[in-house]
Short mmCIF file of C-alpha atoms in Angstrom, two decimals:
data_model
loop_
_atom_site.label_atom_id
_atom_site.label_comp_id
_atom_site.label_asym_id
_atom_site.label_seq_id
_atom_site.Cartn_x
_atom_site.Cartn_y
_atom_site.Cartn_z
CA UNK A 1 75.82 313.18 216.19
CA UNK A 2 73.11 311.50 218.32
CA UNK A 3 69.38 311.60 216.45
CA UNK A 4 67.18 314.18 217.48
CA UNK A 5 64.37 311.37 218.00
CA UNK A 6 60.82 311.79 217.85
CA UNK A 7 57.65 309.85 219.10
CA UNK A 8 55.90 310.54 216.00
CA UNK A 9 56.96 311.33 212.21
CA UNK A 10 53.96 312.88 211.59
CA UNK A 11 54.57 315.48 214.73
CA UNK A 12 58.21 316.62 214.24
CA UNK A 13 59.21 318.32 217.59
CA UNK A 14 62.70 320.40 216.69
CA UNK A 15 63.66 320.13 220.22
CA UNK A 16 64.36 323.87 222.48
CA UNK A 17 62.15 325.45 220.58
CA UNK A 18 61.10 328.13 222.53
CA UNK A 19 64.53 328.52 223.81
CA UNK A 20 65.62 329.54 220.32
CA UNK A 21 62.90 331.69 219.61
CA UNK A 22 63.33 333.44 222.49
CA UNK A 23 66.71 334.05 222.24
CA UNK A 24 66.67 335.09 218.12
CA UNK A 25 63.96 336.93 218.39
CA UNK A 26 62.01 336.81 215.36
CA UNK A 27 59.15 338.84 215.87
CA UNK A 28 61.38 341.99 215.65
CA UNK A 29 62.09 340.99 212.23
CA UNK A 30 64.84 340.09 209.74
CA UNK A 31 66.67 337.19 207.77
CA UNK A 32 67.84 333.83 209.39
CA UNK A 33 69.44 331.10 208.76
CA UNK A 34 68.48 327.35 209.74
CA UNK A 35 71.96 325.91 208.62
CA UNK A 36 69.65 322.51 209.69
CA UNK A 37 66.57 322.22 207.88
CA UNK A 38 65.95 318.71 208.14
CA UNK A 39 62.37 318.62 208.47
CA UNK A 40 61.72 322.11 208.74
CA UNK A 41 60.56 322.57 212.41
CA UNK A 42 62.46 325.59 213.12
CA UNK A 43 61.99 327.21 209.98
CA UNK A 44 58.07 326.83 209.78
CA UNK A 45 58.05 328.43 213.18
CA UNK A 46 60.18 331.03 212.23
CA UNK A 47 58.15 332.03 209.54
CA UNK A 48 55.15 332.45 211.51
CA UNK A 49 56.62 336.16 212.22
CA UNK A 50 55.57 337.93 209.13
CA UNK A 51 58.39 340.48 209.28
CA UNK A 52 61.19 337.61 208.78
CA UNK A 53 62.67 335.66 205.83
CA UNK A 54 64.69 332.56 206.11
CA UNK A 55 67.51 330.93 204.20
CA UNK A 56 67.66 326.82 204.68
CA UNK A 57 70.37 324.34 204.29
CA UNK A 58 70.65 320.83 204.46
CA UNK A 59 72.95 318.88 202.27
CA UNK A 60 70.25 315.68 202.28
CA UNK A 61 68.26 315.70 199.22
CA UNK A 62 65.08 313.82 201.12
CA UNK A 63 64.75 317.75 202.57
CA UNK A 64 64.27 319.09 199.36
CA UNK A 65 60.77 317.84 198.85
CA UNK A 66 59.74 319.20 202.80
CA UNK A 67 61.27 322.56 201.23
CA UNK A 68 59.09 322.59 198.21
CA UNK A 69 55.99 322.83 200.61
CA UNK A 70 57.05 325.51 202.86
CA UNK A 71 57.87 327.60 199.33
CA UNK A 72 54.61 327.15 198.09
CA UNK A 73 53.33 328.85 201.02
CA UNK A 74 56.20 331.79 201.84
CA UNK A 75 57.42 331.88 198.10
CA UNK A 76 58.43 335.58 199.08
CA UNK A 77 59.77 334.87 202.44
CA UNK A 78 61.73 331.48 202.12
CA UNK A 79 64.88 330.18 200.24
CA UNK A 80 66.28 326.47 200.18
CA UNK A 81 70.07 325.59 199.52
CA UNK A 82 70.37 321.71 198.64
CA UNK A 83 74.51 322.39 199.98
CA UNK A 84 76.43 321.63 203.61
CA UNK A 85 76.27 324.17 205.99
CA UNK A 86 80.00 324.97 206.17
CA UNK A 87 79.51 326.54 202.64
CA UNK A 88 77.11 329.14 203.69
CA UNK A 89 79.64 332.11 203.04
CA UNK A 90 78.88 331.02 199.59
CA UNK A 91 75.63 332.36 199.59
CA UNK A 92 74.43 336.24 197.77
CA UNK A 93 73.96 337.80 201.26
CA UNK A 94 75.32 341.29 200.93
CA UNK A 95 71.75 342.97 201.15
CA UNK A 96 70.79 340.34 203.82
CA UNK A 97 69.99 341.36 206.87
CA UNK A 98 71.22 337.98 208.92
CA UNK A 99 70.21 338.29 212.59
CA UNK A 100 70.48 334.77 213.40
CA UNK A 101 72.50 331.61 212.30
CA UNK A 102 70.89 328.27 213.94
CA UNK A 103 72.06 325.01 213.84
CA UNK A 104 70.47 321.82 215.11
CA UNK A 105 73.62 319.33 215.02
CA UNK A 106 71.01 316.43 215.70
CA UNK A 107 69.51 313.67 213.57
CA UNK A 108 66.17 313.75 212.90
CA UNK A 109 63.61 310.29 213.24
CA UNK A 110 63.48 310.31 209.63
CA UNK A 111 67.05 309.76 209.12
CA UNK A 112 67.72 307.31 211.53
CA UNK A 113 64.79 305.12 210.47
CA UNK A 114 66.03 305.47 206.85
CA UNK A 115 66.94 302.17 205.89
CA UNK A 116 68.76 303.39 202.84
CA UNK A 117 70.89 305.80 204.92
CA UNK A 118 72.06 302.83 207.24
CA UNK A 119 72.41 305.16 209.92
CA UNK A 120 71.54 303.35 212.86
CA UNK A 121 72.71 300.07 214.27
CA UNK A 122 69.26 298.40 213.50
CA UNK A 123 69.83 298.87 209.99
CA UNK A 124 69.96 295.78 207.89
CA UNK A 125 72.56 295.86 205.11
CA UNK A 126 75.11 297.36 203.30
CA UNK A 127 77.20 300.32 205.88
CA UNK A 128 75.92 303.61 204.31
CA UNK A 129 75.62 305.95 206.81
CA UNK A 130 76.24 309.27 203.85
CA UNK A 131 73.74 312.30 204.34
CA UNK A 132 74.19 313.55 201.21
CA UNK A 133 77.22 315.16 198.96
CA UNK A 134 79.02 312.52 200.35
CA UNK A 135 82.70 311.21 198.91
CA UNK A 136 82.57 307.85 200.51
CA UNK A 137 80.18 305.39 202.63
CA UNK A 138 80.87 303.26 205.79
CA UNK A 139 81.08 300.63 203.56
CA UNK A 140 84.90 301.56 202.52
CA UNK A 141 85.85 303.19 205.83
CA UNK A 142 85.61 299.95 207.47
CA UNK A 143 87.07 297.54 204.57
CA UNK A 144 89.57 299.70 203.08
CA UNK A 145 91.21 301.76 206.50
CA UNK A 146 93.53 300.06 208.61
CA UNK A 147 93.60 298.79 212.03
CA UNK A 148 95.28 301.44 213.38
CA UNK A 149 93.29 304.64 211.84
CA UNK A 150 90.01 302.53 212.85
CA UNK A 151 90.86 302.54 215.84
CA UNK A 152 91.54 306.47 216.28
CA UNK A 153 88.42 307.09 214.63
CA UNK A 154 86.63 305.19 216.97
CA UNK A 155 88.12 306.19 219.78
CA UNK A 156 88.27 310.11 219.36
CA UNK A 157 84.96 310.35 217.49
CA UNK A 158 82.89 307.93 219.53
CA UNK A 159 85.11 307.73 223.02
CA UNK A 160 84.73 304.22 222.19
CA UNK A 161 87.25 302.68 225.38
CA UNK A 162 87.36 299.33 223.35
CA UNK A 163 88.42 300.97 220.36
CA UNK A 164 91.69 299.04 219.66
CA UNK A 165 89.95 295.64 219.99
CA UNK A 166 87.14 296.49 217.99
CA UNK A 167 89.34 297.83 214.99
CA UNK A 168 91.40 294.07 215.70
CA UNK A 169 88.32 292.56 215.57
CA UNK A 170 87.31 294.18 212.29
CA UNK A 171 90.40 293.78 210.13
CA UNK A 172 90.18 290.06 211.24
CA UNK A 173 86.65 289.47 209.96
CA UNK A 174 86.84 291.66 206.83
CA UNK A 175 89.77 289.17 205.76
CA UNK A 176 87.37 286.20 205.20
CA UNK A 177 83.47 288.07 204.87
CA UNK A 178 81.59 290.89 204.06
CA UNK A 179 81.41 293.20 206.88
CA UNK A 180 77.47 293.97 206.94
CA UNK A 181 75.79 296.45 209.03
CA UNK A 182 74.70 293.05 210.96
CA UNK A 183 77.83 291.84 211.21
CA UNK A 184 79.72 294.92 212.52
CA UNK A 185 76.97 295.30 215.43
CA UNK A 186 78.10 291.62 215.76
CA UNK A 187 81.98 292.26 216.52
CA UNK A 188 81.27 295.55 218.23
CA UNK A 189 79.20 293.14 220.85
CA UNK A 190 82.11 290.16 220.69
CA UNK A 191 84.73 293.16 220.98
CA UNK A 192 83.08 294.62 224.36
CA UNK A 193 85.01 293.97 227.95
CA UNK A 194 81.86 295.39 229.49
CA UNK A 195 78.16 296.14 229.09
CA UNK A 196 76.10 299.11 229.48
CA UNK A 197 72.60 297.90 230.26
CA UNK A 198 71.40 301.29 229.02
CA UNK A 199 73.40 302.11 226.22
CA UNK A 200 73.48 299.60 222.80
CA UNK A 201 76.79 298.35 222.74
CA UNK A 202 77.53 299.93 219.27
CA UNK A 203 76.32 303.23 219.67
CA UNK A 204 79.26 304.80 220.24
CA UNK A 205 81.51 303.24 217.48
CA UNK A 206 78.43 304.05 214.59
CA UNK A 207 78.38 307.56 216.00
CA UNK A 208 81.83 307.82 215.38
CA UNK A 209 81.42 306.27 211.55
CA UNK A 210 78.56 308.91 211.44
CA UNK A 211 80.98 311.58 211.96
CA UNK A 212 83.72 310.65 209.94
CA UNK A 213 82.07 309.55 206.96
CA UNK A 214 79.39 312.67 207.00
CA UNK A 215 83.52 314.83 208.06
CA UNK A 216 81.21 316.36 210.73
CA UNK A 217 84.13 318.01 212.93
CA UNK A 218 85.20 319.64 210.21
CA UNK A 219 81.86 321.00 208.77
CA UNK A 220 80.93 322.08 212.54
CA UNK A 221 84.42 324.23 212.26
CA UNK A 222 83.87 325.72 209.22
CA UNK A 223 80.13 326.33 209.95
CA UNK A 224 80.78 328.47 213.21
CA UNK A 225 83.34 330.17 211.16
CA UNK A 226 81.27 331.42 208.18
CA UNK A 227 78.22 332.04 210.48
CA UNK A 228 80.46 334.21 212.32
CA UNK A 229 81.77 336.12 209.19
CA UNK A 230 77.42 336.51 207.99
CA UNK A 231 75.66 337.49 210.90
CA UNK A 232 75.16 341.05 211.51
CA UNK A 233 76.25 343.03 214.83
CA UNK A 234 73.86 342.23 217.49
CA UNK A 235 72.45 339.18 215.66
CA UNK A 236 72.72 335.80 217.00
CA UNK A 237 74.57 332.32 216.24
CA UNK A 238 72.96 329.81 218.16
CA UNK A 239 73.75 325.90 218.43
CA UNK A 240 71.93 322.91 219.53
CA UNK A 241 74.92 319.78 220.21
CA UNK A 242 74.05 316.37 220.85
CA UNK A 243 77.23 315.17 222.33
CA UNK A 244 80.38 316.08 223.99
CA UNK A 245 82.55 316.31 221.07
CA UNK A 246 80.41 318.84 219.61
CA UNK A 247 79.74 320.63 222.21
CA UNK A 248 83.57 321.02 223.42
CA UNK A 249 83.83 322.58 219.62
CA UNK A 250 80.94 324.79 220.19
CA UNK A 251 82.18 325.72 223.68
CA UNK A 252 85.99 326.49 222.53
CA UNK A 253 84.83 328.75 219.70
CA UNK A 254 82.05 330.95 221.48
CA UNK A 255 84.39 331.66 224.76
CA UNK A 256 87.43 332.41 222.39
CA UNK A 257 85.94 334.65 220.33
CA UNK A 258 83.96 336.29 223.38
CA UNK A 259 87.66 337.04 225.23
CA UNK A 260 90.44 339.00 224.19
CA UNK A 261 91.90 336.79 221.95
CA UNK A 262 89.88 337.75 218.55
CA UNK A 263 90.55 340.27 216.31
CA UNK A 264 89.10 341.30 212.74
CA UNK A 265 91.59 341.19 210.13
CA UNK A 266 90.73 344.74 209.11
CA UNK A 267 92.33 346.23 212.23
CA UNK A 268 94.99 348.25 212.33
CA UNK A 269 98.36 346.57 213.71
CA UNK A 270 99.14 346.96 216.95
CA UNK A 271 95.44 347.51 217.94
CA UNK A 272 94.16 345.77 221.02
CA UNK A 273 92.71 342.58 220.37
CA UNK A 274 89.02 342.93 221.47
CA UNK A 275 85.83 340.90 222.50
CA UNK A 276 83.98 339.88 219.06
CA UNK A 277 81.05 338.39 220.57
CA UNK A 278 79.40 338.38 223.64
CA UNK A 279 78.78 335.21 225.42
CA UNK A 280 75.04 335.79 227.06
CA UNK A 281 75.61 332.74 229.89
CA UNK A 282 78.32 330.27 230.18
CA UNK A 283 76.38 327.33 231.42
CA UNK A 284 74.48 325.68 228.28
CA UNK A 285 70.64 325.79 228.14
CA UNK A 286 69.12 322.08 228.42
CA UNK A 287 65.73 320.94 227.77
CA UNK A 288 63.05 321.00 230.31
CA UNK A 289 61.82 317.82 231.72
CA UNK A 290 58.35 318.37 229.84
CA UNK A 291 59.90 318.15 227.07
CA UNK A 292 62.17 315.23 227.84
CA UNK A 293 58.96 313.88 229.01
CA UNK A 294 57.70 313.95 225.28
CA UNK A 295 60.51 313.65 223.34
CA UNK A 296 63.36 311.23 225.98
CA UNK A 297 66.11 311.66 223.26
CA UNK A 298 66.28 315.45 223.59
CA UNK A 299 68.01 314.87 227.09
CA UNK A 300 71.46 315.19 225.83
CA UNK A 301 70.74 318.49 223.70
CA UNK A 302 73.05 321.53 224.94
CA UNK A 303 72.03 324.71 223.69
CA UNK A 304 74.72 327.70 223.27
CA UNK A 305 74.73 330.94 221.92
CA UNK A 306 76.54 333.85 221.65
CA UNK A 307 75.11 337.93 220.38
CA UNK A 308 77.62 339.74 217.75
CA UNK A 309 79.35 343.03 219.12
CA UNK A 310 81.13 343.95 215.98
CA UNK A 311 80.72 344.77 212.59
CA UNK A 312 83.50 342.69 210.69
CA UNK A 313 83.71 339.53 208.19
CA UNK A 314 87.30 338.27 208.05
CA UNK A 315 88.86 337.19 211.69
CA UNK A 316 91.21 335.42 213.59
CA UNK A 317 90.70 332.44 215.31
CA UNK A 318 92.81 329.25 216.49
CA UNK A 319 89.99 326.83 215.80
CA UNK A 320 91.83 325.08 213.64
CA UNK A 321 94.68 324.52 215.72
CA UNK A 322 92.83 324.07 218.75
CA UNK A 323 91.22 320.86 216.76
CA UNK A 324 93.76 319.36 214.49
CA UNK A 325 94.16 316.39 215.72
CA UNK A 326 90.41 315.66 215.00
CA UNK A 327 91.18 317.28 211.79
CA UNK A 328 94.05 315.09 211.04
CA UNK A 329 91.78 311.36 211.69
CA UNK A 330 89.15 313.11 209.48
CA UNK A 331 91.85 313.39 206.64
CA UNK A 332 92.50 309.54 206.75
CA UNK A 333 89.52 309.49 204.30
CA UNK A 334 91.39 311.24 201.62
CA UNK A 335 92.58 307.29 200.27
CA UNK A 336 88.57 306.73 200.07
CA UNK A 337 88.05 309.71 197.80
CA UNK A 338 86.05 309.04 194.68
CA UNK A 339 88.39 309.70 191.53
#
């Protein structure tokens, strides 16, 4: 995922705003959840609309202190969950009336200028890059995986086109030193054929680590899933990507289960297969230039949505398939699990 960046920590701007409240709606009312708390800019504005309640998640712990405020004030009207997103089917919500599921897949300035967190390629240190209930760290991904699974994860995670050399590169240097946050910005920069005067040689190899160490294809998966199983008919999951790979998720999901190839579980056999939700516009909704203007990272958000036509929980979907080879890199980490 690419930060959701802002000019000023002290003004956090959750980027299309007014997009998303347009689109869920609140001032009719009702229960939502920001699957993306972060820093709490959707949910504060959320709650400005007396008739609504929402449920937060964010599996960071730094949130948990930004959620204590906002209870103090809506103690009625607000719950926090300290858990990952893709465990929101977890949650008591039978007498919940869920009429929107939002998630913001970006980072927020906070996290990126975390030194601790190590998330960004100006980090000094020890690889970290974990955003909470974590099993392992950049740290082991690049000194215990081998050339080859490097490699893929670069390469399908980051669309990294040097991917192979890089991963060389890597096993080559870990063999005699301690592969630093430094150095690996280092052999990312030695590894590159080319240059791209506007983009940081290593961007696209730590977004990758982002993603595999935080198993963010798989979370994104399971997220759409269970939002799709909680929301109510006629509510609203909406999603805010950063990058292609996310977006291409996203995308797949929404259009398959707004065609004829969806079905709830609790149909009778042999029933036609019908359209679950309804996909409102098939272009994505991007920021305006105002706000690109006041917040330049923003330019790469996508947002998509689709509205709920049926009342089910359990469903079919090929997500899974559709994705497994993602899936399958992501499950290289099981030999880093924590015994």
């Amino acid at each position: 995922m690419i930060a959701t960046i802002i000019p000023d920590v002290r003004n956090h701007y959750p980027v299309l705003l007014s997009e998303i409240i347009s689109i869920i709606t609140p001032q009719y009312g009702g229960t939502f959840i920001d699957c993306t708390f972060g820093q709490g800019g959707y949910t504060k504005k959320f709650l400005e609309f007396e008739k609504t309640k929402v449920i937060a998640l964010d599996r960071d712990l730094e949130s948990i202190a930004k959620a204590k405020e906002i209870k103090e004030k809506f103690e009625d009207r607000f719950l926090f969950k300290n858990i990952k997103f893709s465990e929101l089917n977890n949650l008591k919500l039978k007498n919940e009336n869920i009429r929107g599921v939002i998630f913001d897949l970006g980072y927020s300035y906070t996290q990126i200028k975390d030194s601790k967190k190590g998330l960004s390629f100006a980090a000094v240190g020890e690889l970290n890059m974990k955003m909470g209930i974590n099993d392992f760290s950049a740290k082991e991904v690049i000194n215990l995986l081998d050339e080859k699974e490097l490699a893929q994860i670069f390469k399908y995670f980051g669309d990294e086109k040097d991917s192979n050399r890089i991963a060389h590169n890597i096993v080559e240097d870990r063999a005699t030193r301690k592969i630093t946050t430094e150095e690996l910005v280092r052999i990312i920069e030695s590894s590159k054929r080319k240059k791209n005067r506007k983009t940081h040689s290593a961007t696209k190899v730590f977004q990758a680590l982002r993603i595999f160490v935080n198993k963010e294809i798989s979370e994104l998966i399971y997220g759409l899933i269970n939002a799709a199983k909680v929301v109510k008919k006629d509510g609203i999951i909406a999603v805010v990507t950063f990058h292609s790979l996310e977006d291409k998720i996203v995308k797949y999901f929404f259009k398959s289960l707004s065609e004829n190839k969806s079905v709830s579980r609790y149909m009778p056999k042999g029933e036609e297969k019908i359209n679950l939700f309804k996909s409102i516009s098939k272009k994505p909704i991007v920021p305006t230039e105002k706000e690109i203007q006041q917040n330049p990272p923003s330019r790469s958000a996508k947002l998509r949505y689709v509205l709920k036509k049926e009342d089910f929980y359990d469903f079919e979907t090929d997500i899974l398939e559709k994705f497994d080879h993602l899936i399958k890199i992501e499950n290289f980490s099981k030999k880093l699990w924590r015994k």
